[in-house]
Amino acid sequence: MHRRRFLALAGAAGLGAATGHVTPAQAASFPYYDAGIPAEAHAKLGELAPYGVTALAFTPSGGWVVVTQDGRYFARGIPDACFTELGALAAAGRKIHCVAFPPEGGDRWVITTDRGVTARGVPAACEQRIDAFYEAGQQVVDVAFPPAGGDRWVVTASAGYHAKGVDDECYQMMRNLTQGGRRITRVAFPRAGGWTVVAQDEFHARGVPDACFDRMNTLAGGGWQVHNVAFAPSGGWALASRGKVPALPADKARQVENAVGGSTIWQRMSAYKTPGVAIAVVTGNKIAWSTGYGRLEAGGSGAAHPESAFQAASISKAVTAIGVLRLLQTRKIALGADVRPYLGWTLPRRSCVTSTEVPTIDRLLTHRAGVIGRGSTTPAGACTGFDVGGGGFPGYGPDATVPTLLQVMNGAGNTQKIELTTTPGAEYHYSGAGFVLLQRMVEQQSGMTLAQYMQQEVLAPLGMTTSSYALAPAFELAAGHTTTGTVIPGRRNRYPESAAAGLYTNVLDLCRMVSWLNRAYTASGDITGPLSRTSVRTLLSQGPQPGMGRGLFIAGAGTDRFSYNHDGSNYGFKSLFTGYPRLGAGFAILANGSSTSLVTEIAAAVKKVYGWP
């Protein structure tokens, strides 16, 4: 069960009854709770809690230690060397931040203070990371070890954290909570599995005892910060606070999370049976924050992160458009040129298309070139009455042979041949087939595959390091899911119609692109990147189709709230990005489910929180 602070699904109602005794503080300055711990530990915690507990820990063999902010401490059953060092540090006036014990037991321990660390028997990489934080002028406030042992650990400092070998969702939550300016203050792992992450006024938990989570909510409900969480090897637990939650700046990421479809992002993901979502937001033409939610694959262990690659679906067209304008810019090809001489292939036409109007590159970019695709195939000789929304591609599953691009164009794949179906320029029909022709043009004129060309000319120059038009890039990839939340066959369909539907990317890369487009559009001259200012202005200006730039949609032209956007829908994936050049802002959303409504609701939450149109 997901359990999170401030969410209805994580409230006290419905939690199981506490096991053992649960004792609140009696007339103490600072509250504490515990259950299932040794009686002496319970008594000493009660004695020391009024002085503000800074360190609270259990050894793998059942020992324990409590330290307060004024240097008081009591321990039972901890390694002798650790106890001796603790006394020496307290006598020297050091403030003890943390005492922790690796799960292997024995003479292994670490003590962090306001002026350094003492450690014995902890993983070398863990100790090196602790030292690095102190050398950088930060204090290490917490060290935690998962029960599996080995080279697995979390180090939390006054302004950062580092984790190795922890549960991926635990790391996801650590990363998410720090995106709004919070600091991780405690991470703890029950011996039977699970974890909890505390970040000042927020905490997330999985697999912790119900009573423990209930009391964490009790503390938070009273305005107390959860400063200490510790789990005993017996299954017991203890909590302690040493003060109220501090005043924190507004956290836009948390506001968005809790404003999706009138609920929370987790609840809406559950309602729409979407396992994973990633979000990134741009302000001041920089990525302000980025978060991931849920899993890359239902039932899998991999968490969705902003760095994770999803299929971008029709967002591919918007990014391809940058590549097309790059080609025109470098090869001195006119935007209004007839595309046919650049194809190395004869574009057929239906017999009823008799106009002399030509399918220009500009018309292809704006879906007005008379090349429709799906929605135009029945009856084969018709030239009118088509589905305006047709034009996508179904992709190829795991058992299908993926055709070449030329085979797709000739109708040898799972879609009909590409041909002039209506008079070029006369009608708008959203057309993936038109972008296949643009893909063919790019490949013919550059001598490279689209994947190679886009990598060299667009993706690399924009710093989009986890983006590719390859059929199966070597990134961490999300799996697509049906409307019932089950993994689609083969996890992902393949799209040789790459320009139209084949881009893999993550939200960070999309927001890097948004930031660059914003800056290039508003700059007084050219800036470093794939397009000149003139070409960017062409990309984001209305062309032959009202409400469209080239390869993407626009709104609010001529105002400070001007925006450009594109969404996407592949089998098992949904996506959306938006940029606001005059505001220096934008966002990107990628989801591995089949609900467009979820992505729309998240976008609405982002816009509401930031006041964007």
XYZ file of C-alpha atoms in Angstrom:
613
model
C 0.000 0.000 0.000
C 1.308 3.459 -0.855
C 1.253 5.729 2.170
C 2.031 9.374 2.057
C 1.703 12.323 4.352
C -1.310 14.600 3.664
C -3.071 12.088 1.402
C -6.521 10.783 2.190
C -5.489 7.237 1.409
C -2.735 7.487 4.029
C -4.845 8.764 6.909
C -5.307 6.957 10.180
C -8.636 5.477 9.117
C -8.283 1.904 7.994
C -4.804 1.331 9.424
C -4.292 -1.851 11.368
C -4.212 -1.827 15.170
C -0.822 -1.279 16.783
C 1.025 -4.311 18.051
C 2.761 -4.123 21.422
C 2.458 -0.967 23.484
C 2.198 2.460 21.920
C 3.018 5.107 24.468
C 2.762 8.844 23.883
C 5.022 11.258 25.687
C 3.922 12.124 29.200
C 4.416 15.808 30.022
C 7.410 16.046 27.685
C 8.689 19.079 25.824
C 8.890 17.036 22.629
C 6.595 14.156 21.648
C 7.694 10.599 20.953
C 6.061 7.235 20.295
C 7.306 3.664 20.348
C 6.067 0.091 20.212
C 7.686 -3.307 20.569
C 11.068 -2.054 21.772
C 12.895 -3.161 24.948
C 11.348 -1.814 28.146
C 14.547 -0.069 29.146
C 14.795 1.595 25.729
C 11.222 2.775 26.096
C 11.954 4.195 29.549
C 15.148 5.965 28.490
C 13.498 7.396 25.415
C 10.861 8.880 27.713
C 13.533 10.349 29.977
C 15.561 11.863 27.162
C 12.829 12.991 24.766
C 12.230 16.303 26.626
C 15.792 17.292 25.761
C 15.342 16.798 22.002
C 16.486 13.495 20.515
C 19.007 13.890 17.697
C 20.009 10.240 17.239
C 17.977 7.107 17.813
C 19.113 3.716 16.535
C 18.997 -0.042 17.090
C 21.781 -2.541 16.423
C 21.095 -5.741 14.446
C 21.447 -7.743 17.671
C 18.914 -5.679 19.628
C 21.107 -3.037 21.211
C 20.048 0.578 21.118
C 21.215 4.151 21.650
C 19.506 7.499 22.287
C 21.336 10.851 22.033
C 19.960 14.346 22.680
C 20.842 17.717 21.255
C 22.474 18.868 24.518
C 24.846 15.876 24.611
C 22.970 13.455 26.884
C 23.051 9.847 25.750
C 22.271 6.333 26.870
C 23.063 3.060 25.137
C 22.710 -0.655 25.769
C 24.278 -3.472 23.765
C 26.137 -1.376 21.211
C 29.809 -2.116 20.295
C 32.230 -0.997 23.027
C 34.296 1.106 20.651
C 31.167 2.900 19.483
C 30.102 3.636 23.058
C 33.578 4.921 23.930
C 33.695 7.183 20.887
C 30.204 8.462 21.605
C 31.309 9.514 25.090
C 34.449 11.203 23.774
C 32.514 13.146 21.161
C 29.902 14.266 23.682
C 32.625 15.344 26.128
C 34.245 17.377 23.330
C 31.008 19.259 22.790
C 30.218 17.719 19.436
C 26.582 17.674 18.353
C 25.682 14.098 17.416
C 23.546 13.962 14.306
C 23.340 10.245 13.696
C 24.409 6.846 14.985
C 23.883 3.937 12.596
C 24.748 0.250 12.449
C 25.170 -1.861 9.275
C 22.936 -4.967 9.274
C 25.908 -7.369 9.342
C 26.361 -6.521 13.023
C 29.568 -6.868 15.005
C 31.911 -3.909 15.505
C 30.434 -1.913 12.628
C 29.046 1.558 13.203
C 29.124 5.199 12.199
C 28.663 8.408 14.179
C 28.210 11.721 12.359
C 28.526 15.074 14.100
C 28.544 18.778 13.413
C 32.306 18.629 12.848
C 33.093 15.273 11.319
C 32.512 11.539 11.345
C 33.835 8.440 13.046
C 33.164 5.102 11.388
C 34.217 1.492 11.628
C 33.373 -1.399 9.306
C 30.977 0.482 7.032
C 31.204 0.073 3.231
C 34.174 2.003 1.859
C 32.063 3.855 -0.704
C 29.679 4.951 2.053
C 32.508 6.332 4.178
C 34.011 8.086 1.153
C 30.696 9.747 0.399
C 30.360 10.908 4.004
C 33.875 12.365 3.892
C 33.104 14.083 0.590
C 30.108 15.853 2.090
C 32.156 17.141 5.031
C 34.954 18.237 2.715
C 32.352 20.209 0.748
C 31.299 22.017 3.917
C 28.131 20.023 4.546
C 27.191 18.146 7.704
C 25.910 14.579 7.413
C 22.630 14.375 9.297
C 21.729 10.754 8.649
C 23.177 7.434 7.492
C 20.929 4.428 6.900
C 21.549 0.824 5.850
C 18.949 -1.430 4.163
C 18.552 -4.845 5.830
C 20.054 -6.709 2.845
C 23.473 -5.390 3.855
C 26.509 -5.241 1.617
C 27.341 -2.056 -0.252
C 23.870 -0.574 0.253
C 23.387 2.688 2.088
C 21.969 6.196 2.180
C 23.898 9.275 3.261
C 21.918 12.458 3.860
C 23.672 15.786 4.307
C 22.556 19.305 5.166
C 22.061 20.117 1.481
C 22.131 16.848 -0.423
C 21.974 13.080 -0.314
C 23.456 10.023 -1.973
C 22.112 6.492 -2.117
C 23.466 3.187 -3.336
C 21.677 -0.124 -3.684
C 18.385 0.993 -2.155
C 14.892 0.146 -3.372
C 14.262 2.157 -6.548
C 10.959 3.536 -5.306
C 12.656 4.684 -2.101
C 15.157 6.611 -4.194
C 12.315 7.959 -6.340
C 10.679 9.397 -3.234
C 13.939 10.870 -1.965
C 14.444 12.597 -5.284
C 10.864 13.826 -5.546
C 10.717 15.300 -2.054
C 13.819 17.418 -2.608
C 12.554 19.005 -5.839
C 10.654 21.735 -3.999
C 13.487 22.836 -1.718
C 12.966 20.371 1.102
C 15.839 18.478 2.706
C 15.849 14.770 3.462
C 16.279 14.471 7.215
C 15.808 10.763 7.875
C 15.683 7.503 5.933
C 14.984 4.279 7.796
C 14.539 0.624 6.862
C 12.501 -1.965 8.825
C 14.358 -5.241 9.201
C 11.593 -7.131 7.393
C 11.759 -4.832 4.350
C 10.168 -1.548 3.432
C 11.384 2.003 3.986
C 10.430 5.480 5.093
C 11.765 8.810 3.843
C 11.282 11.975 5.912
C 11.766 15.436 4.406
C 10.939 18.088 6.993
C 7.142 18.429 6.679
C 6.570 15.463 4.341
C 7.207 11.750 4.506
C 6.599 8.724 2.318
C 6.616 5.128 3.483
C 6.171 1.594 2.242
C 6.102 -1.579 4.284
C 6.386 0.059 7.702
C 4.157 -1.092 10.599
C 0.696 0.433 10.459
C 0.932 1.802 13.990
C 4.239 3.492 13.221
C 2.818 5.209 10.167
C -0.276 6.179 12.133
C 1.868 7.884 14.782
C 3.956 9.650 12.151
C 0.713 11.174 10.949
C -0.202 12.051 14.540
C 3.034 13.975 14.937
C 2.573 15.725 11.605
C -1.048 16.523 12.428
C 0.156 18.341 15.533
C 2.641 20.369 13.536
C 5.624 18.375 14.807
C 8.490 17.414 12.534
C 9.368 13.711 12.439
C 13.054 13.987 13.294
C 13.767 10.391 14.228
C 12.500 7.060 12.927
C 14.147 3.826 14.020
C 13.224 0.161 13.576
C 14.264 -2.583 15.982
C 15.258 -6.057 14.715
C 12.294 -7.486 16.639
C 9.866 -5.486 14.527
C 9.462 -2.690 17.037
C 9.843 0.969 16.203
C 10.376 4.374 17.783
C 9.681 7.962 16.730
C 10.780 11.236 18.263
C 10.482 14.913 17.435
C 12.486 17.842 18.729
C 10.474 20.689 17.328
C 7.736 22.029 15.134
C 7.793 21.887 11.336
C 9.771 24.883 10.062
C 8.295 27.492 7.745
C 9.118 26.369 4.215
C 8.752 28.095 0.849
C 5.840 27.159 -1.389
C 6.492 23.814 -3.013
C 5.078 23.846 -6.527
C 5.812 20.154 -7.078
C 3.717 19.176 -4.057
C 0.958 21.564 -5.134
C 0.803 19.941 -8.564
C 0.808 16.441 -7.072
C -2.217 17.286 -4.971
C -4.229 19.114 -7.668
C -4.617 16.456 -10.360
C -8.218 15.921 -11.369
C -9.434 17.236 -8.020
C -7.377 14.620 -6.224
C -3.759 13.458 -6.083
C -1.550 12.220 -8.876
C -1.282 8.784 -7.259
C -5.025 8.417 -6.981
C -5.570 9.507 -10.581
C -2.861 7.147 -11.810
C -4.647 4.358 -9.971
C -8.026 5.377 -11.376
C -6.662 5.421 -14.921
C -4.572 2.273 -14.386
C -1.378 3.997 -15.434
C 1.676 2.530 -13.674
C 4.204 5.319 -14.305
C 4.383 9.057 -14.951
C 7.225 11.572 -15.229
C 6.901 15.367 -15.110
C 9.325 18.266 -15.581
C 8.614 21.991 -15.372
C 10.561 24.925 -16.820
C 10.630 28.402 -15.275
C 13.102 31.120 -16.139
C 14.066 28.885 -19.083
C 15.606 26.386 -16.682
C 14.245 23.105 -15.366
C 12.690 24.146 -12.047
C 11.795 20.650 -10.895
C 11.215 17.153 -12.192
C 9.530 14.152 -10.622
C 8.672 10.532 -11.306
C 5.770 8.469 -9.998
C 5.029 4.757 -9.948
C 6.703 2.074 -12.004
C 8.246 1.641 -15.423
C 6.343 -1.622 -15.716
C 3.396 -2.949 -13.733
C 4.662 -5.509 -11.246
C 8.288 -4.554 -11.859
C 10.809 -3.110 -9.431
C 12.003 -0.208 -11.584
C 10.571 3.155 -10.579
C 9.684 5.852 -13.074
C 12.180 8.719 -12.914
C 12.503 11.948 -14.902
C 15.575 10.338 -16.438
C 13.567 7.328 -17.667
C 12.800 7.124 -21.386
C 9.220 6.735 -22.636
C 7.794 6.572 -26.122
C 6.929 10.163 -27.000
C 4.468 9.103 -29.713
C 3.351 12.065 -31.852
C 5.627 14.460 -29.996
C 8.062 12.835 -32.433
C 6.587 15.090 -35.130
C 7.387 18.301 -33.255
C 11.015 17.267 -32.701
C 11.274 16.002 -36.291
C 10.115 19.422 -37.470
C 13.234 20.946 -35.921
C 15.295 18.466 -37.927
C 13.424 19.264 -41.131
C 13.961 23.007 -40.728
C 17.598 22.287 -39.930
C 17.867 20.444 -43.254
C 16.207 23.277 -45.142
C 18.456 25.802 -43.427
C 21.717 23.970 -44.169
C 20.798 22.759 -47.681
C 19.166 26.040 -48.741
C 15.884 24.307 -49.596
C 12.781 26.477 -49.657
C 10.015 25.775 -47.155
C 7.508 26.120 -49.994
C 9.332 23.648 -52.229
C 7.567 20.613 -53.662
C 8.743 17.653 -51.572
C 8.599 15.131 -54.438
C 11.962 15.906 -56.098
C 13.678 15.231 -52.738
C 12.163 11.787 -52.136
C 13.881 9.508 -54.653
C 10.470 7.892 -54.995
C 7.326 8.646 -56.953
C 4.415 9.765 -54.829
C 1.259 8.244 -56.350
C -2.046 10.059 -56.464
C -5.634 8.927 -56.567
C -7.278 9.371 -59.908
C -9.756 11.872 -58.527
C -6.966 14.231 -57.434
C -6.597 16.299 -60.575
C -5.401 19.632 -59.178
C -1.957 20.924 -60.108
C -1.363 22.050 -56.512
C 1.787 20.487 -55.067
C 2.574 18.802 -51.731
C 5.049 21.308 -50.360
C 7.309 20.742 -47.366
C 5.387 23.451 -45.523
C 2.072 21.757 -46.231
C 3.439 18.435 -44.984
C 4.610 20.084 -41.741
C 1.116 21.518 -41.235
C -0.951 18.493 -42.323
C -2.374 20.168 -45.418
C -0.419 18.397 -48.182
C -3.231 16.061 -49.263
C -1.420 13.024 -47.814
C -3.788 11.592 -45.258
C -2.990 7.993 -44.371
C -5.258 6.089 -41.981
C -8.823 7.302 -42.319
C -8.450 7.691 -46.070
C -8.250 4.067 -47.135
C -11.916 3.203 -47.600
C -13.028 3.266 -50.320
C -9.651 3.191 -52.042
C -10.665 5.599 -54.796
C -12.378 8.221 -52.633
C -11.104 11.779 -52.333
C -13.615 13.196 -49.841
C -15.393 12.299 -46.608
C -12.339 11.264 -44.643
C -11.857 11.089 -40.900
C -10.102 14.321 -39.929
C -8.394 12.590 -37.004
C -6.930 9.777 -39.079
C -3.292 9.506 -39.928
C -1.539 7.620 -37.135
C 0.327 4.314 -37.105
C -0.457 1.194 -35.053
C 3.157 0.077 -34.734
C 4.546 -3.447 -34.840
C 4.320 -5.901 -31.973
C 6.910 -8.450 -30.840
C 5.955 -11.117 -33.376
C 5.681 -8.834 -36.398
C 8.358 -8.206 -38.979
C 9.186 -4.512 -39.056
C 9.124 -3.224 -42.642
C 11.564 -0.744 -44.104
C 10.474 2.835 -44.548
C 10.120 2.290 -48.289
C 7.906 -0.743 -47.660
C 5.730 1.389 -45.402
C 5.423 3.994 -48.123
C 4.469 1.319 -50.671
C 1.830 -0.213 -48.406
C 3.779 -3.394 -47.622
C 3.449 -2.907 -43.878
C 0.300 -2.806 -41.742
C -0.947 0.463 -43.286
C -2.031 1.417 -46.789
C 0.342 2.960 -49.304
C 1.066 6.660 -49.051
C -0.471 8.707 -51.837
C -2.021 12.051 -52.632
C -5.557 11.564 -51.433
C -6.920 15.112 -51.599
C -5.888 18.307 -53.307
C -2.720 19.650 -51.624
C -3.443 22.750 -49.578
C -7.213 22.336 -49.705
C -7.933 20.520 -46.433
C -6.465 19.809 -42.998
C -6.039 16.135 -42.164
C -3.708 15.206 -39.316
C -1.249 12.964 -41.096
C 1.484 10.702 -39.845
C 1.975 9.651 -43.464
C 3.020 13.187 -44.325
C 5.819 12.954 -41.762
C 6.912 9.659 -43.240
C 7.538 11.561 -46.469
C 9.520 14.147 -44.512
C 11.516 11.306 -42.962
C 12.232 9.946 -46.422
C 13.330 13.398 -47.582
C 15.719 13.812 -44.643
C 17.248 10.391 -45.198
C 17.619 10.882 -48.942
C 19.170 14.320 -48.637
C 21.444 13.617 -45.651
C 22.556 10.095 -46.551
C 21.794 9.023 -42.974
C 18.941 7.270 -41.238
C 16.575 9.619 -39.446
C 17.918 8.323 -36.119
C 21.486 9.176 -37.128
C 20.571 12.548 -38.588
C 18.470 13.656 -35.604
C 21.124 12.513 -33.165
C 23.836 14.485 -34.936
C 21.924 17.582 -35.982
C 19.291 18.098 -33.275
C 19.401 15.866 -30.194
C 23.098 16.135 -29.349
C 23.281 19.919 -29.944
C 20.303 20.401 -27.598
C 21.793 18.157 -24.902
C 19.017 15.600 -25.292
C 21.206 12.713 -24.168
C 18.396 10.243 -23.454
C 16.478 10.714 -26.696
C 16.595 8.606 -29.841
C 14.648 7.728 -32.970
C 16.165 4.218 -32.979
C 13.720 1.290 -32.898
C 15.207 -0.031 -29.643
C 17.603 2.424 -27.968
C 19.852 1.272 -25.125
C 18.174 3.391 -22.452
C 16.133 2.430 -19.431
C 12.738 2.190 -21.144
C 9.212 2.310 -19.786
C 6.792 -0.420 -20.829
C 3.434 0.483 -22.353
C 0.156 -0.560 -20.727
C -3.426 -1.141 -21.824
C -6.507 0.563 -20.401
C -6.699 -2.241 -17.829
C -3.158 -1.604 -16.647
C -1.601 -4.737 -18.137
C 1.695 -4.642 -20.007
C 1.230 -4.575 -23.762
C 2.729 -7.532 -25.687
C 6.444 -7.004 -26.119
C 6.332 -4.023 -23.718
C 6.595 -1.557 -26.597
C 5.497 -1.537 -30.223
C 8.078 -0.596 -32.824
C 7.588 2.275 -35.235
C 9.670 2.416 -38.422
C 7.634 5.568 -39.151
C 10.052 7.200 -36.727
C 9.480 10.827 -37.691
C 5.798 10.466 -36.884
C 5.800 8.210 -33.822
C 9.191 6.673 -33.032
C 10.937 9.066 -30.655
C 12.058 7.822 -27.254
C 12.790 10.609 -24.792
C 12.462 11.727 -21.200
C 10.877 14.798 -19.647
C 14.245 16.386 -18.904
C 15.269 16.257 -22.548
C 11.924 17.633 -23.695
C 12.269 20.513 -21.265
C 15.814 21.170 -22.457
C 14.316 21.520 -25.929
C 11.556 23.792 -24.608
C 14.074 26.001 -22.838
C 16.187 26.314 -25.974
C 13.216 27.069 -28.231
C 12.027 29.727 -25.779
C 15.413 31.393 -25.664
C 15.989 31.146 -29.404
C 12.545 32.604 -30.146
C 12.978 35.618 -27.863
C 16.687 36.274 -28.523
C 17.779 39.353 -30.445
C 19.959 37.182 -32.690
C 21.044 33.615 -33.272
C 22.037 31.489 -30.282
C 23.968 28.226 -30.285
C 21.775 25.370 -31.435
C 20.380 23.586 -34.482
C 18.302 26.484 -35.849
C 18.790 30.166 -36.525
C 16.437 32.647 -34.886
C 14.691 33.033 -38.233
C 14.113 29.285 -38.497
C 12.826 29.118 -34.917
C 10.444 31.952 -35.671
C 9.234 30.015 -38.714
C 8.807 26.871 -36.606
C 6.686 28.692 -34.038
C 4.737 30.969 -36.398
C 1.392 30.132 -37.965
C 1.745 28.503 -41.338
C -0.883 27.331 -43.827
C -3.000 25.808 -41.046
C -4.642 28.099 -38.456
C -3.465 27.243 -34.940
C -0.360 25.463 -36.157
C 3.260 26.326 -36.464
C 5.410 23.807 -38.298
C 5.013 20.387 -36.717
C 3.350 21.668 -33.567
C 0.330 23.606 -32.384
C 0.314 27.223 -31.232
C -2.016 29.473 -29.246
C -2.119 33.093 -28.122
C 0.054 34.362 -30.966
C 1.121 37.975 -30.505
C 0.608 37.959 -26.728
C 2.883 37.361 -23.768
C 0.951 34.134 -23.146
C 1.830 32.724 -26.548
C 2.427 28.962 -26.395
C 3.325 25.973 -28.538
C 2.582 22.332 -27.789
C 2.135 18.802 -29.016
C 0.674 15.679 -27.462
C 1.199 12.021 -28.292
C -0.628 8.701 -28.255
C 1.075 5.404 -29.054
C -0.144 1.972 -28.026
C 0.374 1.998 -24.251
C 1.834 5.522 -23.992
C 0.546 9.109 -23.669
C 2.507 12.357 -23.701
C 2.322 16.137 -23.807
C 4.661 19.118 -23.771
C 4.041 22.874 -23.842
C 6.323 25.895 -24.081
C 5.706 29.586 -23.333
C 8.468 31.654 -24.988
C 7.488 35.023 -23.540
C 7.126 33.548 -20.052
C 10.346 31.521 -20.244
C 8.301 28.535 -19.133
C 6.939 25.144 -20.077
C 6.448 21.559 -19.001
C 6.533 17.974 -20.232
C 4.549 14.907 -19.159
C 5.178 11.289 -20.174
C 3.006 8.346 -19.098
C 3.138 4.609 -19.759
C -0.630 4.096 -19.770
C -3.494 4.430 -22.214
C -5.377 7.359 -20.688
C -5.172 10.707 -22.412
C -7.331 12.112 -19.617
C -4.606 11.525 -17.019
C -2.030 13.518 -18.981
C -4.607 16.244 -19.585
C -5.416 16.433 -15.868
C -1.741 16.671 -14.913
C -1.233 19.427 -17.478
C -4.229 21.293 -16.066
C -2.743 21.003 -12.568
C 0.586 22.434 -13.721
C -1.147 25.326 -15.466
C -3.354 26.025 -12.452
C -0.461 26.074 -9.987
C 1.601 28.411 -12.183
C -1.253 30.476 -13.627
C -0.380 29.551 -17.212
C -2.963 29.444 -20.013
